[in-house]
C-alpha positions as semicolon CSV with decimal commas, in nm:
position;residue;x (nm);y (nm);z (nm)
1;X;3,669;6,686;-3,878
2;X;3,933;6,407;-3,848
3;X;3,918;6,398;-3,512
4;X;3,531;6,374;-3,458
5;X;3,554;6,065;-3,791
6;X;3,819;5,920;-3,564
7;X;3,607;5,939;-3,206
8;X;3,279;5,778;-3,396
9;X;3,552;5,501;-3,539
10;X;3,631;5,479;-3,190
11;X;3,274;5,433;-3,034
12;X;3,218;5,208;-3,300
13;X;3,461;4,960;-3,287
14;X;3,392;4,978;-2,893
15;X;3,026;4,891;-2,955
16;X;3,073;4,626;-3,173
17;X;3,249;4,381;-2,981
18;X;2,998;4,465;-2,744
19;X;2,693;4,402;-2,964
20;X;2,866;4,103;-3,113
21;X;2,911;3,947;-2,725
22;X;2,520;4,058;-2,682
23;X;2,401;3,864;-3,002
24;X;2,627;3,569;-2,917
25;X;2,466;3,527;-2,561
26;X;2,143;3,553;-2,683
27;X;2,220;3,295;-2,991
28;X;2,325;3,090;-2,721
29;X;2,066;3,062;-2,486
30;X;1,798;3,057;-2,783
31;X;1,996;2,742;-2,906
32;X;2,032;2,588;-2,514
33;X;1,670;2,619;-2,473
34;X;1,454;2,327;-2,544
35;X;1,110;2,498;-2,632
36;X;0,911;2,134;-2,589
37;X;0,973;2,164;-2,222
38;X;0,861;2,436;-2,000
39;X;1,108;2,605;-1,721
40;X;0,847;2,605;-1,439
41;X;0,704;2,267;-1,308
42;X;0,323;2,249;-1,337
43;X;0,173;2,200;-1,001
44;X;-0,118;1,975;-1,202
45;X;0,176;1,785;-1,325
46;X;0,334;1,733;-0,970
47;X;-0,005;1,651;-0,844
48;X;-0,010;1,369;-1,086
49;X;0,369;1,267;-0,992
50;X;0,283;1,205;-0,631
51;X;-0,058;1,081;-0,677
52;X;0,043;0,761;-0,906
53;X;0,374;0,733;-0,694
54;X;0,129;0,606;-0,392
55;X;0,106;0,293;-0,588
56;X;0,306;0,329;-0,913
57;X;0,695;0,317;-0,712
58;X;0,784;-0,048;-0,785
59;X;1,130;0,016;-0,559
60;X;0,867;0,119;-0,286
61;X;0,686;-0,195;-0,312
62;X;0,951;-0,375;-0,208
63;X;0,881;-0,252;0,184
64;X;0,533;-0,369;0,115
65;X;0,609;-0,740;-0,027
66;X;0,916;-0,800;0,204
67;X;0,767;-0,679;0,522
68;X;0,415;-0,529;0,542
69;X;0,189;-0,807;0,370
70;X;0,404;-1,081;0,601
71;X;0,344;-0,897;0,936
72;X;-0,015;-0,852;0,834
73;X;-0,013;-1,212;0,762
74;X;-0,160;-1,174;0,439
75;X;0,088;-1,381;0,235
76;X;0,359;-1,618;0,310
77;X;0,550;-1,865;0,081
78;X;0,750;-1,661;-0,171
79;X;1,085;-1,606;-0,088
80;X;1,130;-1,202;-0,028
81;X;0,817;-1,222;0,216
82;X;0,942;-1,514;0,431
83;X;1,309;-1,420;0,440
84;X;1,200;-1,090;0,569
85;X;0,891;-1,056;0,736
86;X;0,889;-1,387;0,804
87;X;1,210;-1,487;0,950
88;X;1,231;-1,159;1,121
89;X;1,509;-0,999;0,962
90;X;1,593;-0,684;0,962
91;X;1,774;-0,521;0,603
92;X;1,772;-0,163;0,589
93;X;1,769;-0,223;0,215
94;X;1,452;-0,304;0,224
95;X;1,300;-0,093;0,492
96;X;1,417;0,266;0,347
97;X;1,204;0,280;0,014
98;X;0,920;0,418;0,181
99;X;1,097;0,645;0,339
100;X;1,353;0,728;0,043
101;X;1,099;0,730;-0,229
102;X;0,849;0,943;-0,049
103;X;1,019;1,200;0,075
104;X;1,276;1,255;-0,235
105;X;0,976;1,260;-0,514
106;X;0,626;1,240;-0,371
107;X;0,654;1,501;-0,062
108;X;0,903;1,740;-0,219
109;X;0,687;1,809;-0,530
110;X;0,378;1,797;-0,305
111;X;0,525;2,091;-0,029
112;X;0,681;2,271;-0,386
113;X;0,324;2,286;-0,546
114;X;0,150;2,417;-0,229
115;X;0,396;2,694;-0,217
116;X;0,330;2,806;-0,542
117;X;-0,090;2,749;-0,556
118;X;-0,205;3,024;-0,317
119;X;-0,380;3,171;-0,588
120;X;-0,554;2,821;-0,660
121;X;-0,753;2,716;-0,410
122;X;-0,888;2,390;-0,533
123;X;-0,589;2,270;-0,682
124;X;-0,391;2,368;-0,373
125;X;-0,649;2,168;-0,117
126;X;-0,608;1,828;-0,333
127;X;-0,235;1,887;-0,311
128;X;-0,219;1,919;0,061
129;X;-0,504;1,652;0,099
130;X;-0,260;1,383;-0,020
131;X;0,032;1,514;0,128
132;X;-0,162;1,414;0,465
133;X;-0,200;1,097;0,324
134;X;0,122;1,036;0,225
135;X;0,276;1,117;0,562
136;X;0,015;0,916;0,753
137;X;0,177;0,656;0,561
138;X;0,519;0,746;0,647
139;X;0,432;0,785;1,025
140;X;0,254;0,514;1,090
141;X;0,506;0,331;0,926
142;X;0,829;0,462;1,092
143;X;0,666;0,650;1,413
144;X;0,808;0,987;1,476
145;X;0,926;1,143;1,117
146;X;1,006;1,522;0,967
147;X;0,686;1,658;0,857
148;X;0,669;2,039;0,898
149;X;0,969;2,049;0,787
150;X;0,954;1,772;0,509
151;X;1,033;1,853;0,185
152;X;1,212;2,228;0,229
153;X;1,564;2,122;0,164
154;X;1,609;2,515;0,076
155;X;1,507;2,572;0,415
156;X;1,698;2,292;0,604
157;X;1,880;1,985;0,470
158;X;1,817;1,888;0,820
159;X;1,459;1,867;0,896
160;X;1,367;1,771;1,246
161;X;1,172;1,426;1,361
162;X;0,806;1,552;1,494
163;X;0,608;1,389;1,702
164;X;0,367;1,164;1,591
165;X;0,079;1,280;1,795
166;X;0,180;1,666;1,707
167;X;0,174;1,505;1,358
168;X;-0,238;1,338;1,386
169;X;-0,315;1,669;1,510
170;X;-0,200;1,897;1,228
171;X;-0,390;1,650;1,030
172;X;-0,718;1,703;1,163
173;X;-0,639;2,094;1,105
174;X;-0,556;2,072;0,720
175;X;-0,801;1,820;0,647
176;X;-1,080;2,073;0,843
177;X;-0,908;2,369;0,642
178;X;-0,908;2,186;0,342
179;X;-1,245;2,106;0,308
180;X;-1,361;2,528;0,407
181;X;-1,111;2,608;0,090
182;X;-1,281;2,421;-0,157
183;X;-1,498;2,662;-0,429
184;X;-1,604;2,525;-0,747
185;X;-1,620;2,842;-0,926
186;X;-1,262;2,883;-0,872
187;X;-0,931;2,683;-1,011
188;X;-1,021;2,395;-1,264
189;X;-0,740;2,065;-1,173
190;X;-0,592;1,862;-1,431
191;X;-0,386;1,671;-1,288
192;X;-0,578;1,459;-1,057
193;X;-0,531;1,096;-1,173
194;X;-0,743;1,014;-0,892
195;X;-1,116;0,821;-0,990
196;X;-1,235;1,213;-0,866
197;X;-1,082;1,318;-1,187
198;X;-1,059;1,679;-0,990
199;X;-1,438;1,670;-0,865
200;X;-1,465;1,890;-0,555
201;X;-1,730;1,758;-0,418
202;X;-1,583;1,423;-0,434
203;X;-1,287;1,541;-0,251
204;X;-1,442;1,704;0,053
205;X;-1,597;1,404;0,102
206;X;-1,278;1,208;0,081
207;X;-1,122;1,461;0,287
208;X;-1,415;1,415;0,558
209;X;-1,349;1,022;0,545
210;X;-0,997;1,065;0,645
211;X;-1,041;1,227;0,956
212;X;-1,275;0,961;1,055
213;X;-1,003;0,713;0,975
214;X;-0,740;0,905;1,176
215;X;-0,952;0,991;1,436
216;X;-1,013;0,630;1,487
217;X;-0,642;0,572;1,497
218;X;-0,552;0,785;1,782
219;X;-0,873;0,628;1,981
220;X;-0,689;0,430;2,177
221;X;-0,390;0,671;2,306
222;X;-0,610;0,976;2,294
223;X;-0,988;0,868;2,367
224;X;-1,122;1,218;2,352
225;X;-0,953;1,293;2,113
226;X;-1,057;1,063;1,896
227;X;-1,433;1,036;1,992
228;X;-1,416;1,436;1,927
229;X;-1,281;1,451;1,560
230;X;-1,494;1,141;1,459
231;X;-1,811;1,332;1,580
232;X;-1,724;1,665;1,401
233;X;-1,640;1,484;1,070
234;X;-1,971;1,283;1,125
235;X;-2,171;1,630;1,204
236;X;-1,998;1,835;0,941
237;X;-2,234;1,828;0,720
238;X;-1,985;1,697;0,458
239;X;-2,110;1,377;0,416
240;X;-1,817;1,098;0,376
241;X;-1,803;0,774;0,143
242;X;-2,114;0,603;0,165
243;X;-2,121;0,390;-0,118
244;X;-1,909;0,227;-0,345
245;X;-1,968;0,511;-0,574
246;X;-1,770;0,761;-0,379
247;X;-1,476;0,485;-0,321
248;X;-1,133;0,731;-0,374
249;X;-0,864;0,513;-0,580
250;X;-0,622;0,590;-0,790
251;X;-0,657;0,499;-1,140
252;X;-0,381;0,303;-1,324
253;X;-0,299;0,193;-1,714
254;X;-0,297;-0,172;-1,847
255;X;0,119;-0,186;-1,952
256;X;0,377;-0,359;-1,906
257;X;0,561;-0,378;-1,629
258;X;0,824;-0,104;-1,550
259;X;1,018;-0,254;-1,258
260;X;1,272;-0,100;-1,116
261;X;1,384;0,120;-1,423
262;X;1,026;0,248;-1,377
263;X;1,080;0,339;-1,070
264;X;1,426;0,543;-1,136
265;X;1,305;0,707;-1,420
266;X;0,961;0,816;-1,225
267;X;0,732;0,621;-1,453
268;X;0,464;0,552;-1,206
269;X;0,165;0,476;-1,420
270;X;0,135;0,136;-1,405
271;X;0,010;-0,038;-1,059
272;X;0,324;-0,136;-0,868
273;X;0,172;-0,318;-0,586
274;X;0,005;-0,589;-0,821
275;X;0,378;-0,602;-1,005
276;X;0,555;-0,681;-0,720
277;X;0,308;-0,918;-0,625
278;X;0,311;-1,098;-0,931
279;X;0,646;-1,123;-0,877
280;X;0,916;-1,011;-1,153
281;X;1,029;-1,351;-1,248
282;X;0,898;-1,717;-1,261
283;X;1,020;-1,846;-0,940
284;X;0,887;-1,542;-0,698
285;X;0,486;-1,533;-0,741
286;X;0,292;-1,460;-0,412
287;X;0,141;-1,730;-0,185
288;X;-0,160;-1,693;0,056
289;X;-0,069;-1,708;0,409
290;X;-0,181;-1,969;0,569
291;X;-0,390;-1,782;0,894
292;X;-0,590;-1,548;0,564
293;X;-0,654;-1,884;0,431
294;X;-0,788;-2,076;0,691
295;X;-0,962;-1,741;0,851
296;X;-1,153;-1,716;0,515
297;X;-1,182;-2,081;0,463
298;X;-1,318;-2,159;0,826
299;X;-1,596;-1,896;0,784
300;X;-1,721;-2,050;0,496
301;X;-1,599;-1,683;0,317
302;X;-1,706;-1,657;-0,060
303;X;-1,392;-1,467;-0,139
304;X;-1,200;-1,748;-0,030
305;X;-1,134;-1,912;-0,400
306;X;-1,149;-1,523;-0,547
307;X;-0,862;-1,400;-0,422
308;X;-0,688;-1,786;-0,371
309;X;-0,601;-1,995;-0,678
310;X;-0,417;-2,305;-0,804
311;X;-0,200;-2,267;-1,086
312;X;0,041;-2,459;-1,317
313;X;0,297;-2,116;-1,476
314;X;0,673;-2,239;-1,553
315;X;0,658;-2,023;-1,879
316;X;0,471;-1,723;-1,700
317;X;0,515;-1,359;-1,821
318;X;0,765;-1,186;-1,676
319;X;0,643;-0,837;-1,755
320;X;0,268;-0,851;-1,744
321;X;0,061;-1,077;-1,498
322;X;-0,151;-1,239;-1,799
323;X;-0,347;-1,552;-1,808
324;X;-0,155;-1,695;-2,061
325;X;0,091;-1,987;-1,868
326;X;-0,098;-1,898;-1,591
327;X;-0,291;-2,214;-1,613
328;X;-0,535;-2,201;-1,309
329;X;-0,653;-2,582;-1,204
330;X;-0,792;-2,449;-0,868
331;X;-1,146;-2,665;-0,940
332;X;-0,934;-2,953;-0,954
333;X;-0,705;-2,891;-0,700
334;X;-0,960;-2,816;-0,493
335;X;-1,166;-3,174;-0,583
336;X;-0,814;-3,392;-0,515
337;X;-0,817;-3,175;-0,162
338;X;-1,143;-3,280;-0,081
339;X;-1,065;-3,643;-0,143
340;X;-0,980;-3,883;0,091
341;X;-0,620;-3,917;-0,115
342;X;-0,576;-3,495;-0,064
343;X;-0,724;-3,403;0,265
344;X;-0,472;-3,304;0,530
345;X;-0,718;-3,322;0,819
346;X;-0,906;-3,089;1,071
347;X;-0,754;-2,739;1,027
348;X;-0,516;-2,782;0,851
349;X;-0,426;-2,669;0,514
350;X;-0,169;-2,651;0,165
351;X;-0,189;-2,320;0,213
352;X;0,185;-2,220;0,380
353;X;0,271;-2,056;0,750
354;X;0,418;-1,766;0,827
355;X;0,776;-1,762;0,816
356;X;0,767;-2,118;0,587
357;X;0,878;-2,100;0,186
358;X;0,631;-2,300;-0,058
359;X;0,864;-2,577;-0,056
360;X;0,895;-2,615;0,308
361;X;0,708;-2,917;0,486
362;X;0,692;-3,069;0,167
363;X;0,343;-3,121;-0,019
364;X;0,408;-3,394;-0,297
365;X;0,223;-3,371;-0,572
366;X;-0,069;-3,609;-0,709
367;X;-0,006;-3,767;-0,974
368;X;-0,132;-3,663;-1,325
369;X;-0,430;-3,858;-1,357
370;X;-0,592;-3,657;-1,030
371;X;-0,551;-3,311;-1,235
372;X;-0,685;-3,375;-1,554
373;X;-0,531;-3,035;-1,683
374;X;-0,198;-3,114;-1,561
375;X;-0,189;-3,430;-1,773
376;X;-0,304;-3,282;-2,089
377;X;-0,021;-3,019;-2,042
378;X;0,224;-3,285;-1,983
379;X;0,135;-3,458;-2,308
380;X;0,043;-3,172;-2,569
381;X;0,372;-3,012;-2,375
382;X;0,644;-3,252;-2,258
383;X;0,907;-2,976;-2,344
384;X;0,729;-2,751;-2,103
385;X;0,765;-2,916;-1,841
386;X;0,476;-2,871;-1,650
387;X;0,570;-3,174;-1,357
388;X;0,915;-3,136;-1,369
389;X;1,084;-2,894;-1,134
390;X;0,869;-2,918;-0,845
391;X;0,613;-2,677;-1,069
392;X;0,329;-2,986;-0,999
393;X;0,438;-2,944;-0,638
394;X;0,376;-2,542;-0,619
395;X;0,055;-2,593;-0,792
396;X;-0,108;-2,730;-0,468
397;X;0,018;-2,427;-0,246
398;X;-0,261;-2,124;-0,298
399;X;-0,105;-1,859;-0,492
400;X;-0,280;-1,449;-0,467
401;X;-0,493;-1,474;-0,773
402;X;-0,353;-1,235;-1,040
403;X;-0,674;-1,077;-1,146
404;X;-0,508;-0,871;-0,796
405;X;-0,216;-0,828;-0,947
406;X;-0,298;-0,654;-1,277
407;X;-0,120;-0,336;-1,371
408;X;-0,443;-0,147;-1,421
409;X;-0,557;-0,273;-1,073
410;X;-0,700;0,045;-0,907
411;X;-0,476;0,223;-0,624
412;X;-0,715;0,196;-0,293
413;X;-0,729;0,525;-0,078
414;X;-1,059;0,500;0,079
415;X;-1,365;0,305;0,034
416;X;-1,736;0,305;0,157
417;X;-1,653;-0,059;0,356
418;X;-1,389;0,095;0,546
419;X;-1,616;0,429;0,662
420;X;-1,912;0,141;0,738
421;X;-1,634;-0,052;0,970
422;X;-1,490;0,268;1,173
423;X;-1,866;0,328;1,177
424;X;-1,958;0,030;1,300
425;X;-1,686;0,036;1,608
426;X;-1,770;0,400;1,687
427;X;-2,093;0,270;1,758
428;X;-1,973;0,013;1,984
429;X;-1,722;0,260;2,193
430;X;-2,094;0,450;2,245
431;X;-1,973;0,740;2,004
432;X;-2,269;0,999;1,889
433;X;-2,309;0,822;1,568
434;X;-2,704;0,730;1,440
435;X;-2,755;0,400;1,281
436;X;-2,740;0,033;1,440
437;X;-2,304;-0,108;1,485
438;X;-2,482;-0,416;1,353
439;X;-2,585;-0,229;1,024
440;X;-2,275;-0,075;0,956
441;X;-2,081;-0,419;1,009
442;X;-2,317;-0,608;0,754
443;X;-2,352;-0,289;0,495
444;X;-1,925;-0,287;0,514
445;X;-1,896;-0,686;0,444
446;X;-2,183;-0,632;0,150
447;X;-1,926;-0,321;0,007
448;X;-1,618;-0,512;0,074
449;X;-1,764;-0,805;-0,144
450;X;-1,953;-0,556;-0,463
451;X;-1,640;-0,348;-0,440
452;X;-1,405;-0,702;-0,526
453;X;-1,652;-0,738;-0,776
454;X;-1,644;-0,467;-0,959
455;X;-1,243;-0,381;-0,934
456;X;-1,072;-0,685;-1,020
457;X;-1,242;-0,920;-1,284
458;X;-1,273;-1,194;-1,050
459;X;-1,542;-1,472;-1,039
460;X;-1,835;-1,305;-0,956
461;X;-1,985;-1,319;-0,562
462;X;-2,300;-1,363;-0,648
463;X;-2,584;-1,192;-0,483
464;X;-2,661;-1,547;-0,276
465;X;-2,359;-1,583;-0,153
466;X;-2,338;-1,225;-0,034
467;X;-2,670;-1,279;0,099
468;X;-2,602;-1,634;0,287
469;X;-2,262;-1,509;0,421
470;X;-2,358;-1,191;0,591
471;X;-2,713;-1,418;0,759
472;X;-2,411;-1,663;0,892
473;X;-2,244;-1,340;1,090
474;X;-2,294;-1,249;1,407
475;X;-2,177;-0,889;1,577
476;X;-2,182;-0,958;1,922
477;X;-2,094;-0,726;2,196
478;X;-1,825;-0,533;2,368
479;X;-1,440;-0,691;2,271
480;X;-1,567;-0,932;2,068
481;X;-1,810;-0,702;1,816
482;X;-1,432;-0,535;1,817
483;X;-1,241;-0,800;1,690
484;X;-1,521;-0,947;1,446
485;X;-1,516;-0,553;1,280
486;X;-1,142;-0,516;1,286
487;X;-1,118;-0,896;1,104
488;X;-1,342;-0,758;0,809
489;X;-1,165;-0,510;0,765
490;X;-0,828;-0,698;0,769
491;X;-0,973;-0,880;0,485
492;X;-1,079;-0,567;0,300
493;X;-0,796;-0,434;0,310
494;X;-0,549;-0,683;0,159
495;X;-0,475;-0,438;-0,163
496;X;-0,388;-0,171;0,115
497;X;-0,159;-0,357;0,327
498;X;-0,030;0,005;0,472
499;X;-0,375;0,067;0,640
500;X;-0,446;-0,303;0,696
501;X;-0,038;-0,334;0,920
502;X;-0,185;0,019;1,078
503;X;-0,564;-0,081;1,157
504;X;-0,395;-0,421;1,244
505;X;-0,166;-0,269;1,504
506;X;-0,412;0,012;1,583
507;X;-0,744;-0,244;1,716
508;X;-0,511;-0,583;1,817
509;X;-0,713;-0,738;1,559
510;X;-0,752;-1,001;1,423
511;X;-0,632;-1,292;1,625
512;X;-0,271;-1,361;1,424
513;X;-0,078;-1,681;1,431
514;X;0,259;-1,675;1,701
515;X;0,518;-1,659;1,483
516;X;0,738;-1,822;1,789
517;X;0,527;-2,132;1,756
518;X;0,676;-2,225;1,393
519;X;1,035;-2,369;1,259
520;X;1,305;-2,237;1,142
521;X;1,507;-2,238;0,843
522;X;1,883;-2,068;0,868
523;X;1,972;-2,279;0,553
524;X;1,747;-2,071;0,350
525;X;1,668;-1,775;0,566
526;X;1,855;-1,475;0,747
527;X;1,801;-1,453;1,087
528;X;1,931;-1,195;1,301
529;X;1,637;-1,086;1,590
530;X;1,573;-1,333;1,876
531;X;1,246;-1,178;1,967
532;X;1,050;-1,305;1,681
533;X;0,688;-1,154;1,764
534;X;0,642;-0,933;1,475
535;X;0,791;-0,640;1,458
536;X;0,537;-0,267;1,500
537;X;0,756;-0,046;1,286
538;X;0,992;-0,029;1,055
539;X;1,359;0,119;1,099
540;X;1,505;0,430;0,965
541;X;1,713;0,463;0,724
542;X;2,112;0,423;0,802
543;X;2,176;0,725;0,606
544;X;2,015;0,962;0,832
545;X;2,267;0,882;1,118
546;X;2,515;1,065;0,852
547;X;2,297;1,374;0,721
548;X;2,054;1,450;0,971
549;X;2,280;1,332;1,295
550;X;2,168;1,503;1,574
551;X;1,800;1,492;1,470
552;X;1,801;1,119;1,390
553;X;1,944;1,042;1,729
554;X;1,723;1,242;1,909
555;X;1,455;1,048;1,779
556;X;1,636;0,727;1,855
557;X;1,678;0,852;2,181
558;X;1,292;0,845;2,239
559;X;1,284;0,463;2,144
560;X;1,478;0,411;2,428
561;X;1,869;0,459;2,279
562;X;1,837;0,186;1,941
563;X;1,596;0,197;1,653
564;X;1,425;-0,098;1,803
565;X;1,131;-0,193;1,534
566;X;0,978;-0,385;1,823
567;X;0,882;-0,030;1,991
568;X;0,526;0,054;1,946
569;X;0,460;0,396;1,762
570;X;0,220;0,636;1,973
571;X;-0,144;0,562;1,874
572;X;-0,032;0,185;1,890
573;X;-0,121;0,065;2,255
574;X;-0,413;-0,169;2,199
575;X;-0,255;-0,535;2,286
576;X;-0,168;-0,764;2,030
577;X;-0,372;-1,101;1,976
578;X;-0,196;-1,423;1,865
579;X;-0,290;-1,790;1,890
């Protein structure tokens, strides 16, 4: 009997230990797991991630300010823009954040979230839909780039550089396949921050848009090509955005601004584009280039004083683009210009050139008297300081209105003016496409204007003025209906400068300014290229010559041995126009 008491003593104190060890590992991971937060990402959530990050990355709008809006020659005068774009110089810094941001957050959570939707069709369509998006953006913007790939860093840390043409033609697939996979009666999304608010209807339409827009970007390289995918997408059946109703944007919050700490810590919900634009202090707002001035201002263009104003700010916000300090005196500005005192002569304008800061070739301001707002500041305000550090000086150069440049400012995707363009010039290549070029042109400058309207709180274009400016346009024929299409939609697309640089480089059009014809400033610039015609892509990022050797320089090899951001990308062989 002892001996059987002393065995179960035994197993006892054995199992005791043990079931003390089993009770402490559970206590443990019961108090190590945070029960607010779940251990699988939502795909809905990662669609949301990547969808405000097209727009919401303030560290990727810095590629945008610096170089995009100056070789499209939207804007010119601040200091980032002109020291950049404008003087030609080439900083890594600020060429990677495409790249970096979008592969590292928007793409990885996009190619994650596919993987694991197979069993939601809807939700996994939307997901891939903007994943083509995305990379359009990155190859249009860098030329050959990983894309199959992308995004698998538990498949390769290494991903090779595609193509770009094998690239445009997987998109035509997944857009096609995307657009058969949609069922309404299956997956509900919640995570589409998108104006479609997960509407499938709305997104096979989208979807359908798209491939018009890339099949119009290959036209040039690949004519059949590109006359064959805009015909299917026109014949689908699908329909594509035909009105200003079906316009795909992403929607945004009114908030402060994040800046770059928004960035870092993935808080995307604010628009980043009209941030950086606004510019994150008092002494960087943007300017209005002088060749989208005078191009607007030559056509007698009722957006002109929309998107251009005049304003007195030495105490503006520096976290939210508001009125207050913003003290617009465009009507008078605009009256002293007019004068005989103000006018500059024939062609020219206040409005700065590319490559020029607001204080070069000096404007001096009037004096008080000839702004009546300016001299009520100065004496309700003499602490202010309102003509005192060249601020009365910067007030006659035309700054980007900020009603662009609100945080709530809508993401643009697609619109219905953009589809009426590519329409428009399919018609004139003698693509099967019913309807009149001349129509589409004149229905896509009437969208372009309602859209401005009803987006950004500007002045309203009033139906007149709509009316008078599209009588006053003419089409024409052959290479010139080309370039008066491809100018519209340069215009149009000034709050997407990534498709306005592509559709830029993609048609030649329109006629830019020669950036060789203009001075110089080393005292206040960097320059480090000699050939100073603008530049068709941007570089890679240095880091990839360290982690991904071999594939970086085999696509460095294809540029001809250097990443040369003079070399043309593959669709991009339509000759450039400058004047």
């Amino acid at each position: 009997m002892k001996k059987l008491l002393y065995k179960v003593a035994g197993l006892m104190l054995i199992a005791l230990p043990l079931a003390m060890t089993s009770c402490s590992d559970d206590y443990m991971e019961e108090i190590n797991t945070d029960n607010t937060k779940t251990p699988e990402i939502n795909p809905n959530a990662q669609l949301t991630t990547a969808l405000l990050q097209t727009y919401g990355d303030f560290g990727m709008m810095d590629a945008y300010r610096c170089y995009v809006t100056g070789f499209t020659q939207y804007f010119a005068g601040g200091w980032n823009v002109s020291n950049y774009a404008g003087a030609v110089h080439a900083d890594n810094d600020m060429m990677r954040p495409i790249w970096d941001e979008l592969y590292s957050v928007a793409i990885k959570n996009l190619v994650d979230a596919i993987d694991k939707t197979a069993d939601k069709p809807n939700l996994n369509a939307i997901l891939r839909i903007h994943k083509v998006y995305l990379m359009s953006v990155l190859t249009d913007t860098y030329g050959d780039v990983p894309y199959f790939e992308a995004g698998r860093a538990s498949v390769t840390a290494t991903p090779k550089y595609d193509a770009q043409k094998d690239i445009y033609y997987d998109f035509f697939e997944e857009l096609d396949k995307c657009i058969k996979q949609f069922d309404a009666s299956k997956d509900l999304v919640t995570g589409d921050v998108s104006v479609f608010n997960g509407d499938v209807k709305s997104w096979m339409v989208y979807a359908n848009s798209l491939r018009l827009r890339y099949a119009m970007r290959v036209s040039e390289v690949d004519k059949a090509k590109g006359q064959e995918e805009f015909e299917k997408a026109v014949n689908s059946g699908i329909g594509f955005i035909d009105s200003n109703a079906k316009n795909a944007y992403i929607r945004y919050i009114d908030g402060p601004f994040t800046l770059y700490d928004g960035a870092r810590a993935l808080d995307f919900r604010v628009n980043a584009l009209g941030e950086m634009l606004y510019g994150q202090d008092s002494d960087s707002p943007t300017f209005v280039c002088a060749t989208f001035f005078n191009m607007m201002k030559n056509t007698n263009d009722p957006r002109l004083y929309r998107i251009c104003r005049h304003y007195l700010n030495p105490k503006r916000s520096a976290v939210k683009a508001d009125d207050d300090w913003n003290v617009d005196v465009t009507d008078e500005v605009v009256a002293y210009e007019n004068s005989p005192e103000g006018d500059l002569g024939e062609g020219k304008s206040y409005a700065c050139n590319i490559g020029a800061a607001w204080w070069h070739n000096w404007v001096s301001a009037p004096s008080n008297d000839k702004i009546p707002t300016l001299e009520k500041l100065v004496q309700n305000y003499p602490e202010v300081g309102f003509d005192q550090s060249n601020y009365n000086a910067r007030m006659m150069r035309p700054f980007l209105s900020i009603k662009f440049e609100k945080a709530e400012c809508p993401g643009i995707l697609m619109t219905a003016a953009e589809v009426s363009f590519l329409l428009a010039e399919a018609k004139v290549k003698g693509w099967n496409v019913t309807g009149t070029a001349e129509d589409y042109y004149k229905k896509g400058i009437r969208e372009a204007m309602e859209m401005m309207n009803s987006y950004y709180n500007i002045p309203l274009i009033t139906e007149q003025e709509i009316t008078d400016y599209i009588a006053a346009q003419t089409l024409g024929t052959g290479e010139k209906a080309i370039e008066n299409i491809n100018t519209q939609a340069w215009i149009h697309h000034m709050m997407n400068p990534a498709e306005g640089w592509a559709n830029l480089r993609r048609s030649g059009y329109p006629v830019l300014e020669d950036r060789y014809k203009y001075d110089r400033w080393p005292n206040d610039f960097t320059y480090d290229d000699e050939n100073l015609t603008t530049p068709v892509r941007l570089k890679y990022p240095n880091l990839e010559a360290k982690y991904n050797k071999a594939n970086y320089e085999a696509a460095i090899e294809k540029l001809g041995g250097t990443d040369d951001w003079h070399h043309r990308v593959w669709w991009d062989i339509a000759e450039d126009h400058v004047k």
